[in-house]
XYZ file of N, CA, C and O in Angstrom:
884
model
N -35.472 -11.839 49.160
C -36.659 -11.429 49.896
C -36.734 -12.179 51.216
O -36.521 -13.369 51.279
N -37.048 -11.469 52.285
C -37.275 -12.066 53.588
C -38.326 -13.160 53.484
O -39.360 -12.997 52.839
N -38.082 -14.328 54.127
C -38.982 -15.463 53.990
C -40.375 -15.129 54.503
O -41.376 -15.494 53.878
N -40.459 -14.425 55.633
C -41.767 -14.071 56.172
C -42.528 -13.167 55.208
O -43.740 -13.315 55.018
N -41.797 -12.225 54.574
C -42.444 -11.340 53.608
C -42.880 -12.129 52.379
O -43.964 -11.902 51.828
N -42.061 -13.074 51.974
C -42.438 -13.912 50.849
C -43.676 -14.726 51.154
O -44.539 -14.929 50.301
N -43.770 -15.201 52.398
C -44.942 -15.941 52.840
C -46.193 -15.071 52.724
O -47.226 -15.508 52.227
N -46.104 -13.817 53.157
C -47.243 -12.916 53.072
C -47.673 -12.698 51.626
O -48.870 -12.689 51.313
N -46.694 -12.527 50.747
C -47.010 -12.276 49.354
C -47.673 -13.489 48.701
O -48.540 -13.350 47.851
N -47.296 -14.696 49.116
C -47.909 -15.896 48.551
C -49.385 -15.950 48.897
O -50.186 -16.508 48.159
N -49.759 -15.427 50.051
C -51.129 -15.562 50.538
C -51.995 -14.326 50.335
O -53.188 -14.366 50.588
N -51.386 -13.234 49.875
C -52.156 -11.996 49.826
C -53.312 -12.067 48.833
O -54.339 -11.398 49.025
N -53.204 -12.892 47.786
C -54.296 -13.013 46.829
C -55.540 -13.628 47.462
O -56.660 -13.392 47.001
N -55.344 -14.430 48.495
C -56.488 -15.043 49.166
C -57.341 -14.016 49.890
O -58.544 -14.218 50.080
N -56.735 -12.931 50.305
C -57.456 -11.927 51.098
C -57.459 -10.583 50.396
O -57.789 -9.563 50.994
N -57.098 -10.557 49.109
C -57.036 -9.312 48.354
C -58.410 -8.644 48.330
O -59.406 -9.232 47.928
N -58.458 -7.417 48.783
C -59.703 -6.661 48.776
C -60.631 -6.989 49.919
O -61.732 -6.444 49.998
N -60.237 -7.875 50.786
C -61.069 -8.262 51.920
C -60.631 -7.482 53.154
O -59.450 -7.419 53.470
N -61.569 -6.915 53.815
C -61.249 -6.131 55.005
C -60.632 -7.015 56.076
O -61.059 -8.151 56.297
N -59.621 -6.478 56.725
C -58.969 -7.233 57.798
C -59.934 -7.535 58.933
O -59.763 -8.514 59.663
N -60.988 -6.701 59.058
C -61.949 -6.922 60.133
C -62.696 -8.240 59.951
O -63.237 -8.807 60.903
N -62.722 -8.745 58.679
C -63.391 -10.007 58.420
C -62.750 -11.141 59.208
O -63.398 -12.111 59.570
N -61.447 -11.001 59.479
C -60.717 -12.060 60.170
C -60.687 -11.848 61.685
O -60.019 -12.589 62.379
N -61.390 -10.837 62.147
C -61.455 -10.644 63.593
C -62.183 -11.838 64.213
O -63.317 -12.141 63.884
N -61.492 -12.549 65.079
C -62.077 -13.752 65.668
C -61.755 -15.006 64.895
O -62.082 -16.105 65.323
N -61.111 -14.855 63.710
C -60.683 -15.997 62.921
C -59.159 -15.943 62.749
O -58.535 -14.904 62.961
N -58.574 -17.054 62.349
C -57.140 -17.097 62.125
C -56.844 -16.631 60.697
O -57.330 -17.221 59.729
N -56.063 -15.573 60.576
C -55.694 -15.050 59.266
C -54.840 -16.086 58.527
O -54.023 -16.780 59.141
N -54.995 -16.220 57.201
C -54.180 -17.191 56.464
C -52.681 -17.009 56.646
O -51.933 -17.998 56.690
N -52.231 -15.765 56.751
C -50.805 -15.525 56.963
C -50.374 -16.056 58.329
O -49.312 -16.661 58.472
N -51.211 -15.855 59.336
C -50.931 -16.388 60.669
C -50.919 -17.913 60.643
O -50.053 -18.560 61.236
N -51.876 -18.490 59.908
C -51.937 -19.939 59.787
C -50.645 -20.481 59.159
O -50.072 -21.464 59.631
N -50.201 -19.826 58.098
C -48.977 -20.269 57.425
C -47.763 -20.126 58.331
O -46.905 -21.014 58.376
N -47.669 -19.018 59.051
C -46.532 -18.800 59.940
C -46.486 -19.863 61.032
O -45.408 -20.362 61.383
N -47.639 -20.238 61.563
C -47.676 -21.257 62.612
C -47.350 -22.637 62.043
O -46.734 -23.469 62.721
N -47.749 -22.876 60.798
C -47.378 -24.134 60.158
C -45.868 -24.209 59.966
O -45.260 -25.269 60.174
N -45.243 -23.089 59.603
C -43.788 -23.082 59.437
C -43.090 -23.432 60.742
O -42.098 -24.152 60.764
N -43.629 -22.937 61.858
C -43.026 -23.256 63.159
C -43.215 -24.735 63.498
O -42.354 -25.352 64.116
N -44.350 -25.302 63.082
C -44.592 -26.719 63.337
C -43.613 -27.605 62.582
O -43.282 -28.712 63.027
N -43.124 -27.130 61.435
C -42.187 -27.935 60.654
C -40.908 -28.228 61.429
O -40.283 -29.270 61.225
N -40.518 -27.319 62.328
C -39.332 -27.561 63.151
C -39.514 -28.805 64.021
O -38.559 -29.540 64.286
N -40.751 -29.048 64.488
C -41.020 -30.206 65.346
C -41.193 -31.475 64.522
O -40.967 -32.584 65.019
N -41.610 -31.325 63.260
C -41.843 -32.474 62.404
C -40.582 -32.922 61.671
O -40.548 -34.017 61.102
N -39.564 -32.086 61.673
C -38.335 -32.383 60.928
C -37.548 -33.501 61.604
O -37.535 -33.635 62.831
N -36.909 -34.324 60.790
C -36.003 -35.363 61.273
C -34.648 -35.161 60.614
O -34.550 -34.574 59.534
N -33.597 -35.641 61.263
C -32.254 -35.442 60.736
C -31.503 -36.766 60.703
O -31.591 -37.571 61.625
N -30.760 -36.978 59.608
C -29.950 -38.174 59.439
C -28.694 -37.771 58.685
O -28.420 -36.581 58.502
N -27.922 -38.764 58.212
C -26.723 -38.438 57.444
C -27.064 -37.743 56.133
O -26.217 -37.078 55.536
N -28.308 -37.872 55.691
C -28.727 -37.204 54.453
C -28.979 -35.725 54.702
O -28.871 -34.904 53.793
N -29.339 -35.371 55.929
C -29.672 -33.991 56.265
C -31.055 -33.912 56.873
O -31.644 -34.931 57.263
N -31.601 -32.719 56.938
C -32.915 -32.500 57.530
C -33.997 -32.865 56.522
O -33.957 -32.441 55.368
N -34.958 -33.655 56.959
C -36.102 -34.016 56.114
C -37.391 -33.593 56.797
O -37.549 -33.758 58.012
N -38.322 -33.041 56.025
C -39.645 -32.713 56.552
C -40.677 -33.524 55.779
O -40.467 -33.885 54.618
N -41.812 -33.850 56.425
C -42.852 -34.603 55.717
C -43.469 -33.774 54.596
O -43.573 -32.541 54.710
N -43.866 -34.432 53.533
C -44.466 -33.720 52.410
C -45.983 -33.881 52.346
O -46.651 -33.179 51.582
N -46.523 -34.809 53.149
C -47.971 -34.966 53.230
C -48.407 -34.497 54.615
O -48.181 -35.190 55.606
N -49.012 -33.326 54.675
C -49.263 -32.652 55.950
C -50.756 -32.508 56.213
O -51.523 -32.138 55.315
N -51.135 -32.802 57.447
C -52.503 -32.557 57.902
C -52.463 -31.447 58.942
O -51.736 -31.557 59.940
N -53.208 -30.384 58.685
C -53.256 -29.216 59.566
C -54.644 -29.159 60.188
O -55.660 -29.218 59.472
N -54.699 -29.057 61.515
C -55.981 -29.062 62.215
C -56.105 -27.777 63.046
O -55.196 -27.434 63.813
N -57.215 -27.076 62.857
C -57.514 -25.885 63.642
C -58.951 -25.973 64.140
O -59.739 -26.799 63.671
N -59.289 -25.121 65.077
C -60.658 -25.038 65.566
C -61.555 -24.460 64.464
O -61.142 -23.537 63.764
N -62.761 -24.993 64.270
C -63.634 -24.462 63.209
C -63.917 -22.972 63.352
O -64.143 -22.278 62.356
N -63.877 -22.469 64.579
C -64.127 -21.043 64.786
C -63.003 -20.182 64.227
O -63.186 -18.973 64.038
N -61.838 -20.789 63.955
C -60.698 -20.032 63.437
C -60.697 -19.912 61.914
O -59.861 -19.204 61.350
N -61.615 -20.591 61.245
C -61.641 -20.581 59.784
C -62.743 -19.643 59.294
O -63.931 -19.864 59.571
N -62.356 -18.610 58.570
C -63.315 -17.670 57.991
C -64.137 -18.418 56.929
O -63.582 -18.987 55.999
N -65.478 -18.448 57.078
C -66.309 -19.284 56.196
C -66.189 -18.963 54.707
O -66.396 -19.854 53.876
N -65.851 -17.745 54.344
C -65.810 -17.389 52.923
C -64.510 -17.797 52.236
O -64.382 -17.665 51.017
N -63.542 -18.292 52.998
C -62.263 -18.674 52.403
C -62.426 -19.876 51.475
O -63.184 -20.806 51.754
N -61.694 -19.860 50.377
C -61.613 -21.005 49.478
C -60.596 -21.976 50.074
O -59.388 -21.760 49.983
N -61.072 -23.028 50.720
C -60.196 -23.948 51.459
C -59.218 -24.654 50.525
O -58.032 -24.809 50.847
N -59.696 -25.082 49.344
C -58.806 -25.772 48.407
C -57.667 -24.861 47.970
O -56.511 -25.294 47.867
N -57.975 -23.591 47.725
C -56.928 -22.639 47.328
C -55.971 -22.382 48.487
O -54.759 -22.284 48.287
N -56.510 -22.288 49.703
C -55.665 -22.095 50.875
C -54.709 -23.281 51.040
O -53.518 -23.100 51.305
N -55.205 -24.498 50.853
C -54.351 -25.686 50.954
C -53.229 -25.643 49.917
O -52.082 -25.973 50.211
N -53.559 -25.229 48.696
C -52.531 -25.142 47.643
C -51.470 -24.104 47.982
O -50.271 -24.320 47.769
N -51.914 -22.960 48.498
C -50.954 -21.911 48.833
C -50.081 -22.309 50.017
O -48.881 -22.028 50.035
N -50.659 -22.968 51.006
C -49.859 -23.450 52.135
C -48.829 -24.473 51.656
O -47.678 -24.462 52.103
N -49.229 -25.337 50.720
C -48.288 -26.310 50.157
C -47.148 -25.609 49.432
O -45.980 -26.015 49.533
N -47.466 -24.532 48.714
C -46.424 -23.779 48.009
C -45.461 -23.125 48.982
O -44.245 -23.102 48.755
N -45.996 -22.622 50.084
C -45.142 -21.992 51.102
C -44.198 -23.033 51.711
O -43.011 -22.774 51.913
N -44.719 -24.227 52.018
C -43.876 -25.285 52.576
C -42.782 -25.675 51.583
O -41.609 -25.839 51.944
N -43.145 -25.810 50.309
C -42.176 -26.169 49.270
C -41.070 -25.130 49.178
O -39.874 -25.471 49.112
N -41.437 -23.858 49.158
C -40.446 -22.791 49.051
C -39.572 -22.717 50.301
O -38.364 -22.488 50.221
N -40.193 -22.927 51.468
C -39.426 -22.902 52.715
C -38.399 -24.030 52.730
O -37.252 -23.846 53.146
N -38.803 -25.218 52.259
C -37.878 -26.350 52.198
C -36.708 -26.049 51.273
O -35.554 -26.386 51.574
N -36.986 -25.410 50.140
C -35.892 -25.098 49.210
C -34.945 -24.059 49.794
O -33.720 -24.187 49.695
N -35.500 -23.029 50.422
C -34.672 -21.983 51.015
C -33.757 -22.560 52.090
O -32.595 -22.163 52.220
N -34.273 -23.520 52.865
C -33.506 -24.089 53.972
C -32.729 -25.343 53.591
O -31.964 -25.867 54.403
N -32.928 -25.849 52.372
C -32.252 -27.073 51.970
C -32.800 -28.315 52.642
O -32.086 -29.308 52.807
N -34.079 -28.293 53.021
C -34.702 -29.445 53.670
C -35.129 -30.471 52.628
O -35.633 -30.132 51.558
N -34.947 -31.707 52.948
C -35.283 -32.809 52.042
C -36.788 -33.049 52.005
O -37.457 -33.127 53.036
N -37.329 -33.163 50.801
C -38.692 -33.596 50.553
C -38.617 -34.780 49.593
O -37.909 -34.705 48.587
N -39.356 -35.848 49.860
C -39.284 -37.014 48.982
C -40.380 -37.014 47.924
O -40.431 -37.907 47.077
N -41.246 -36.030 47.958
C -42.326 -35.934 46.980
C -42.975 -34.573 47.058
O -42.615 -33.744 47.903
N -43.922 -34.307 46.169
C -44.603 -33.010 46.186
C -45.375 -32.799 47.477
O -45.893 -33.750 48.071
N -45.447 -31.550 47.904
C -46.119 -31.230 49.165
C -47.629 -31.149 48.959
O -48.113 -30.540 47.998
N -48.349 -31.786 49.867
C -49.799 -31.652 49.926
C -50.188 -31.283 51.351
O -49.653 -31.835 52.312
N -51.113 -30.329 51.469
C -51.600 -29.892 52.780
C -53.104 -30.151 52.843
O -53.847 -29.786 51.913
N -53.545 -30.795 53.915
C -54.960 -31.094 54.114
C -55.417 -30.335 55.365
O -54.922 -30.605 56.468
N -56.327 -29.393 55.185
C -56.813 -28.588 56.301
C -58.068 -29.220 56.877
O -59.037 -29.462 56.159
N -58.027 -29.504 58.184
C -59.168 -30.079 58.876
C -59.514 -29.221 60.083
O -58.688 -28.427 60.553
N -60.733 -29.384 60.572
C -61.158 -28.653 61.764
C -61.599 -29.635 62.839
O -62.090 -30.733 62.544
N -61.381 -29.231 64.076
C -61.788 -30.046 65.210
C -62.031 -29.144 66.410
O -61.205 -28.266 66.710
N -63.147 -29.371 67.077
C -63.440 -28.587 68.282
C -62.523 -28.966 69.435
O -62.489 -28.272 70.456
N -61.794 -30.076 69.295
C -60.860 -30.476 70.348
C -59.583 -29.627 70.333
O -58.815 -29.655 71.298
N -59.356 -28.898 69.248
C -58.203 -28.003 69.176
C -58.631 -26.637 69.697
O -59.616 -26.068 69.204
N -57.947 -26.076 70.679
C -58.321 -24.760 71.200
C -58.238 -23.689 70.118
O -57.432 -23.786 69.182
N -59.064 -22.679 70.219
C -59.009 -21.579 69.266
C -57.647 -20.893 69.347
O -57.056 -20.766 70.420
N -57.155 -20.491 68.186
C -55.854 -19.833 68.120
C -54.681 -20.787 68.054
O -53.534 -20.352 67.963
N -54.955 -22.076 68.092
C -53.902 -23.097 68.057
C -53.951 -23.849 66.718
O -55.030 -24.153 66.202
N -52.788 -24.136 66.179
C -52.699 -24.960 64.967
C -51.885 -26.197 65.291
O -50.795 -26.108 65.846
N -52.432 -27.349 64.963
C -51.725 -28.615 65.132
C -51.405 -29.191 63.760
O -52.202 -29.061 62.828
N -50.250 -29.815 63.645
C -49.848 -30.376 62.353
C -49.206 -31.741 62.561
O -48.497 -31.975 63.542
N -49.468 -32.629 61.632
C -48.834 -33.945 61.586
C -48.543 -34.244 60.123
O -49.124 -33.631 59.225
N -47.628 -35.171 59.902
C -47.302 -35.438 58.508
C -46.523 -36.720 58.329
O -46.024 -37.320 59.285
N -46.414 -37.130 57.084
C -45.630 -38.302 56.716
C -44.936 -38.027 55.393
O -45.296 -37.104 54.654
N -43.925 -38.820 55.112
C -43.175 -38.683 53.858
C -43.678 -39.725 52.878
O -43.596 -40.929 53.130
N -44.203 -39.255 51.762
C -44.734 -40.127 50.716
C -43.992 -39.814 49.426
O -44.039 -38.680 48.929
N -43.315 -40.802 48.890
C -42.519 -40.580 47.681
C -43.403 -40.286 46.483
O -44.473 -40.874 46.314
N -42.923 -39.368 45.666
C -43.641 -39.001 44.462
C -42.728 -38.194 43.562
O -41.651 -37.751 43.976
N -43.134 -37.979 42.307
C -42.279 -37.257 41.351
C -42.138 -35.781 41.692
O -43.104 -35.121 42.058
N -40.906 -35.291 41.584
C -40.600 -33.876 41.787
C -39.956 -33.337 40.516
O -39.248 -34.066 39.811
N -40.163 -32.065 40.207
C -39.527 -31.507 39.004
C -38.016 -31.425 39.171
O -37.525 -31.031 40.233
N -37.252 -31.819 38.151
C -35.790 -31.772 38.279
C -35.256 -30.354 38.259
O -35.801 -29.482 37.573
N -34.209 -30.118 39.040
C -33.523 -28.817 39.021
C -32.109 -28.956 38.448
O -31.432 -27.958 38.197
N -31.660 -30.209 38.242
C -30.329 -30.421 37.697
C -30.204 -31.819 37.114
O -31.083 -32.679 37.302
N -29.119 -32.031 36.389
C -28.850 -33.336 35.796
C -27.381 -33.685 35.935
O -26.521 -32.793 35.892
N -27.110 -34.979 36.087
C -25.758 -35.517 36.003
C -25.676 -36.314 34.701
O -26.430 -37.274 34.515
N -24.772 -35.903 33.828
C -24.659 -36.529 32.512
C -23.349 -37.300 32.454
O -22.269 -36.742 32.667
N -23.447 -38.614 32.184
C -22.242 -39.444 32.132
C -21.356 -39.007 30.974
O -21.820 -38.453 29.976
N -20.061 -39.269 31.121
C -19.095 -38.822 30.119
C -19.401 -39.346 28.724
O -19.188 -38.651 27.728
N -19.901 -40.581 28.637
C -20.177 -41.142 27.316
C -21.599 -40.853 26.838
O -22.006 -41.301 25.763
N -22.348 -40.093 27.648
C -23.699 -39.719 27.258
C -24.719 -40.826 27.364
O -25.884 -40.650 26.976
N -24.330 -41.965 27.936
C -25.249 -43.104 28.003
C -26.252 -42.984 29.145
O -27.252 -43.696 29.171
N -25.994 -42.092 30.102
C -26.888 -41.958 31.252
C -27.076 -40.480 31.602
O -26.128 -39.703 31.608
N -28.317 -40.122 31.865
C -28.659 -38.794 32.364
C -29.463 -38.991 33.641
O -30.551 -39.576 33.625
N -28.896 -38.549 34.747
C -29.506 -38.749 36.061
C -30.119 -37.432 36.524
O -29.428 -36.411 36.607
N -31.408 -37.454 36.812
C -32.106 -36.241 37.236
C -31.913 -35.994 38.726
O -31.960 -36.925 39.536
N -31.701 -34.741 39.089
C -31.650 -34.299 40.481
C -32.927 -33.513 40.759
O -33.177 -32.491 40.125
N -33.723 -33.998 41.693
C -35.004 -33.342 41.952
C -35.233 -33.014 43.423
O -35.985 -32.094 43.739
N -34.600 -33.754 44.337
C -34.760 -33.492 45.772
C -33.781 -32.415 46.230
O -32.739 -32.199 45.611
N -34.118 -31.770 47.344
C -33.178 -30.820 47.944
C -32.005 -31.536 48.604
O -30.936 -30.941 48.779
N -32.202 -32.796 48.997
C -31.133 -33.626 49.561
C -31.254 -34.992 48.913
O -32.273 -35.671 49.080
N -30.231 -35.420 48.160
C -30.281 -36.658 47.393
C -29.155 -37.586 47.821
O -27.983 -37.222 47.721
N -29.510 -38.763 48.303
C -28.513 -39.752 48.714
C -28.083 -40.576 47.504
O -28.910 -41.151 46.791
N -26.755 -40.646 47.295
C -26.182 -41.367 46.162
C -25.320 -42.514 46.684
O -24.520 -42.325 47.608
N -25.492 -43.696 46.110
C -24.679 -44.823 46.548
C -25.117 -46.124 45.910
O -25.896 -46.141 44.949
N -24.638 -47.218 46.480
C -24.902 -48.555 45.954
C -26.036 -49.259 46.684
O -26.592 -50.242 46.177
N -26.400 -48.785 47.879
C -27.410 -49.463 48.695
C -28.809 -49.266 48.113
O -29.077 -48.297 47.392
N -29.707 -50.172 48.480
C -31.065 -50.133 47.948
C -31.850 -48.908 48.415
O -32.806 -48.505 47.757
N -31.470 -48.327 49.554
C -32.224 -47.183 50.068
C -31.758 -45.845 49.498
O -32.266 -44.796 49.891
N -30.811 -45.868 48.560
C -30.320 -44.613 47.974
C -31.339 -44.051 46.981
O -32.065 -44.790 46.310
N -31.370 -42.739 46.877
C -32.255 -42.083 45.915
C -31.741 -42.279 44.495
O -32.518 -42.479 43.556
N -30.431 -42.182 44.320
C -29.773 -42.483 43.054
C -28.825 -43.640 43.320
O -27.899 -43.521 44.132
N -29.070 -44.768 42.669
C -28.327 -45.987 42.981
C -27.455 -46.403 41.805
O -27.923 -46.515 40.670
N -26.156 -46.603 42.091
C -25.207 -47.121 41.115
C -24.735 -48.487 41.600
O -24.340 -48.634 42.760
N -24.757 -49.472 40.717
C -24.341 -50.826 41.096
C -22.834 -51.018 41.011
O -22.316 -52.045 41.423
N -22.113 -50.027 40.502
C -20.657 -50.118 40.349
C -19.993 -50.327 41.712
O -20.283 -49.610 42.682
N -19.086 -51.304 41.797
C -18.452 -51.627 43.079
C -17.498 -50.534 43.556
O -17.075 -50.544 44.716
N -17.133 -49.601 42.679
C -16.292 -48.475 43.084
C -17.080 -47.462 43.927
O -16.500 -46.589 44.567
N -18.391 -47.595 43.904
C -19.270 -46.685 44.639
C -19.639 -47.312 45.978
O -20.029 -48.484 46.043
N -19.510 -46.546 47.070
C -19.845 -47.055 48.399
C -21.356 -47.181 48.573
O -22.146 -46.601 47.811
N -21.748 -47.937 49.583
C -23.193 -48.132 49.828
C -23.896 -46.787 50.012
O -24.933 -46.541 49.421
N -23.378 -45.952 50.881
C -23.828 -44.572 51.013
C -22.620 -43.707 50.667
O -21.734 -43.509 51.494
N -22.577 -43.220 49.454
C -21.361 -42.602 48.930
C -21.316 -41.090 49.159
O -20.318 -40.556 49.655
N -22.397 -40.385 48.786
C -22.384 -38.921 48.861
C -23.814 -38.399 48.916
O -24.774 -39.123 48.631
N -23.934 -37.145 49.292
C -25.225 -36.457 49.275
C -25.077 -35.190 48.447
O -24.162 -34.392 48.672
N -25.963 -35.027 47.490
C -26.038 -33.762 46.755
C -27.189 -32.957 47.341
O -28.322 -33.445 47.456
N -26.889 -31.739 47.755
C -27.890 -30.889 48.370
C -28.105 -29.617 47.582
O -27.305 -29.250 46.720
N -29.210 -28.962 47.880
C -29.506 -27.665 47.265
C -30.116 -26.766 48.310
O -31.110 -27.114 48.950
N -29.514 -25.597 48.518
C -30.074 -24.566 49.379
C -30.400 -23.383 48.484
O -29.503 -22.800 47.872
N -31.677 -23.045 48.395
C -32.083 -22.043 47.423
C -31.856 -22.600 46.030
O -32.406 -23.633 45.653
N -30.996 -21.945 45.268
C -30.658 -22.437 43.932
C -29.202 -22.876 43.843
O -28.689 -23.103 42.743
N -28.533 -22.996 44.990
C -27.102 -23.308 45.007
C -26.871 -24.769 45.398
O -27.135 -25.145 46.545
N -26.351 -25.613 44.477
C -26.106 -27.011 44.806
C -24.734 -27.219 45.444
O -23.795 -26.440 45.233
N -24.629 -28.283 46.217
C -23.352 -28.662 46.826
C -23.334 -30.167 46.985
O -24.367 -30.834 46.861
N -22.159 -30.710 47.281
C -22.022 -32.157 47.448
C -21.201 -32.445 48.693
O -20.257 -31.711 49.022
N -21.597 -33.498 49.400
C -20.951 -33.896 50.651
C -20.591 -35.380 50.533
O -21.478 -36.219 50.365
N -19.304 -35.702 50.579
C -18.884 -37.097 50.570
C -19.161 -37.701 51.950
O -18.923 -37.061 52.982
N -19.662 -38.934 51.986
C -20.038 -39.580 53.244
C -18.974 -40.564 53.726
O -19.286 -41.592 54.320
N -17.706 -40.227 53.491
C -16.627 -41.112 53.915
C -16.490 -42.314 53.002
O -16.144 -43.409 53.456
N -16.766 -42.115 51.719
C -16.719 -43.214 50.757
C -15.302 -43.766 50.625
O -14.313 -43.058 50.834
N -15.199 -45.056 50.251
C -13.895 -45.705 50.127
C -13.066 -45.128 48.993
O -11.853 -44.913 49.122
N -13.703 -44.874 47.852
C -12.966 -44.448 46.662
C -13.139 -42.971 46.340
O -12.625 -42.503 45.329
N -13.837 -42.248 47.189
C -13.849 -40.797 47.095
C -14.831 -40.203 46.109
O -15.381 -40.866 45.233
N -15.059 -38.911 46.325
C -15.855 -38.080 45.437
C -14.966 -36.942 44.978
O -14.279 -36.319 45.803
N -15.001 -36.655 43.686
C -14.076 -35.687 43.102
C -14.840 -34.621 42.326
O -15.810 -34.933 41.626
N -14.414 -33.369 42.480
C -14.956 -32.276 41.678
C -13.804 -31.648 40.905
O -12.848 -31.150 41.503
N -13.894 -31.729 39.587
C -12.854 -31.173 38.704
C -11.456 -31.656 39.101
O -10.493 -30.887 39.151
N -11.369 -32.957 39.433
C -10.084 -33.566 39.735
C -9.599 -33.407 41.159
O -8.524 -33.880 41.512
N -10.394 -32.737 42.003
C -10.008 -32.522 43.402
C -10.915 -33.356 44.302
O -12.145 -33.236 44.245
N -10.292 -34.197 45.135
C -11.082 -35.032 46.044
C -11.614 -34.178 47.181
O -10.885 -33.366 47.768
N -12.910 -34.346 47.501
C -13.507 -33.549 48.558
C -13.555 -34.363 49.844
O -13.560 -35.599 49.833
N -13.571 -33.661 50.982
C -13.694 -34.291 52.286
C -15.150 -34.295 52.705
O -16.039 -33.935 51.936
N -15.389 -34.657 53.964
C -16.761 -34.697 54.476
C -17.225 -33.297 54.814
O -17.297 -32.882 55.972
N -17.517 -32.545 53.796
C -18.071 -31.207 53.960
C -18.816 -30.861 52.689
O -18.618 -31.477 51.643
N -19.728 -29.922 52.780
C -20.518 -29.555 51.617
C -19.707 -28.619 50.731
O -19.364 -27.510 51.133
N -19.418 -29.083 49.524
C -18.616 -28.327 48.575
C -19.512 -27.884 47.420
O -20.147 -28.724 46.768
N -19.591 -26.593 47.140
C -20.459 -26.132 46.043
C -19.904 -26.516 44.683
O -18.698 -26.721 44.517
N -20.790 -26.641 43.718
C -20.364 -26.891 42.345
C -21.259 -26.113 41.388
O -22.326 -25.618 41.774
N -20.796 -25.998 40.136
C -21.442 -25.143 39.148
C -21.742 -25.933 37.877
O -21.158 -27.003 37.648
N -22.631 -25.424 37.019
C -22.864 -26.079 35.738
C -21.553 -26.238 34.964
O -20.731 -25.330 34.923
N -21.369 -27.421 34.385
C -20.147 -27.724 33.649
C -19.084 -28.401 34.482
O -18.104 -28.923 33.924
N -19.241 -28.404 35.804
C -18.257 -29.072 36.656
C -18.344 -30.584 36.480
O -19.424 -31.155 36.277
N -17.180 -31.232 36.579
C -17.084 -32.684 36.440
C -17.066 -33.303 37.839
O -16.228 -32.965 38.677
N -17.994 -34.211 38.080
C -18.140 -34.871 39.376
C -17.929 -36.370 39.183
O -18.557 -36.988 38.312
N -17.047 -36.958 39.988
C -16.737 -38.377 39.874
C -17.045 -39.063 41.206
O -16.568 -38.642 42.262
N -17.857 -40.123 41.139
C -18.156 -40.956 42.304
C -17.348 -42.242 42.159
O -17.686 -43.100 41.322
N -16.290 -42.377 42.926
C -15.425 -43.536 42.771
C -14.735 -43.496 41.419
O -13.750 -42.785 41.240
N -15.284 -44.259 40.462
C -14.733 -44.245 39.101
C -15.799 -43.864 38.073
O -15.587 -44.029 36.878
N -16.954 -43.339 38.550
C -18.044 -42.975 37.633
C -18.053 -41.463 37.411
O -18.390 -40.708 38.335
N -17.708 -41.001 36.210
C -17.629 -39.565 35.952
C -18.922 -39.004 35.343
O -19.558 -39.623 34.475
N -19.288 -37.806 35.819
C -20.472 -37.108 35.306
C -20.155 -35.616 35.153
O -19.224 -35.108 35.796
N -20.950 -34.956 34.344
C -20.894 -33.498 34.246
C -22.243 -32.947 34.708
O -23.313 -33.477 34.330
N -22.191 -31.914 35.543
C -23.417 -31.336 36.084
C -23.993 -30.308 35.133
O -23.276 -29.456 34.603
N -25.302 -30.369 34.925
C -26.024 -29.369 34.142
C -27.257 -28.932 34.915
O -27.994 -29.763 35.445
N -27.470 -27.624 35.010
C -28.652 -27.123 35.699
C -29.864 -27.213 34.781
O -29.726 -27.200 33.540
N -31.027 -27.325 35.369
C -32.278 -27.354 34.613
C -33.099 -26.152 35.035
O -33.421 -25.987 36.217
N -33.405 -25.288 34.098
C -34.154 -24.070 34.423
C -35.555 -24.143 33.861
O -35.831 -24.965 33.004
């Protein structure tokens, strides 16, 4: 499904049965969401892990742009869902669940949406698991971009000296996972084949080795 069409469908329940004329002079929720999506391009940052967007977002519009009968709490939840889905479709990193806070200010011109945000770590539902060969460890994959290595700033940290400080990144675009080796000393291997610095897709049941640490990937549905 086209992302813009999916965005409309997420928000249509908010305006179901409501005449479009009600929003004359106000910002339609679909328009608000579309403008927030464009703001994410300015809020995004990029590093060796990939593109990251903030998960705690404050959206500010002119009070005249908000239709008084709208359920603001429901609108905030739906906007958060749209941001979450957009991040998954694009493979953007989120470090925690998305929250959107809608505020109004007369200092913002009518028809304009301003957004700011920060990254706040929090629990995310897992979409995959790495299971060690001996079954002693099960590592959950929950972010769209996950840094794996020995350093303290890694999302998944292994103390094994065979693992580099920043060893690899496991990413997910949509529902398709891939792995990118970050120039590690002892390599990253998929089913016995060493990968280079590029995103290589993998499937459930594939064996992934970081240096000398072997795991099997399992999807979580």
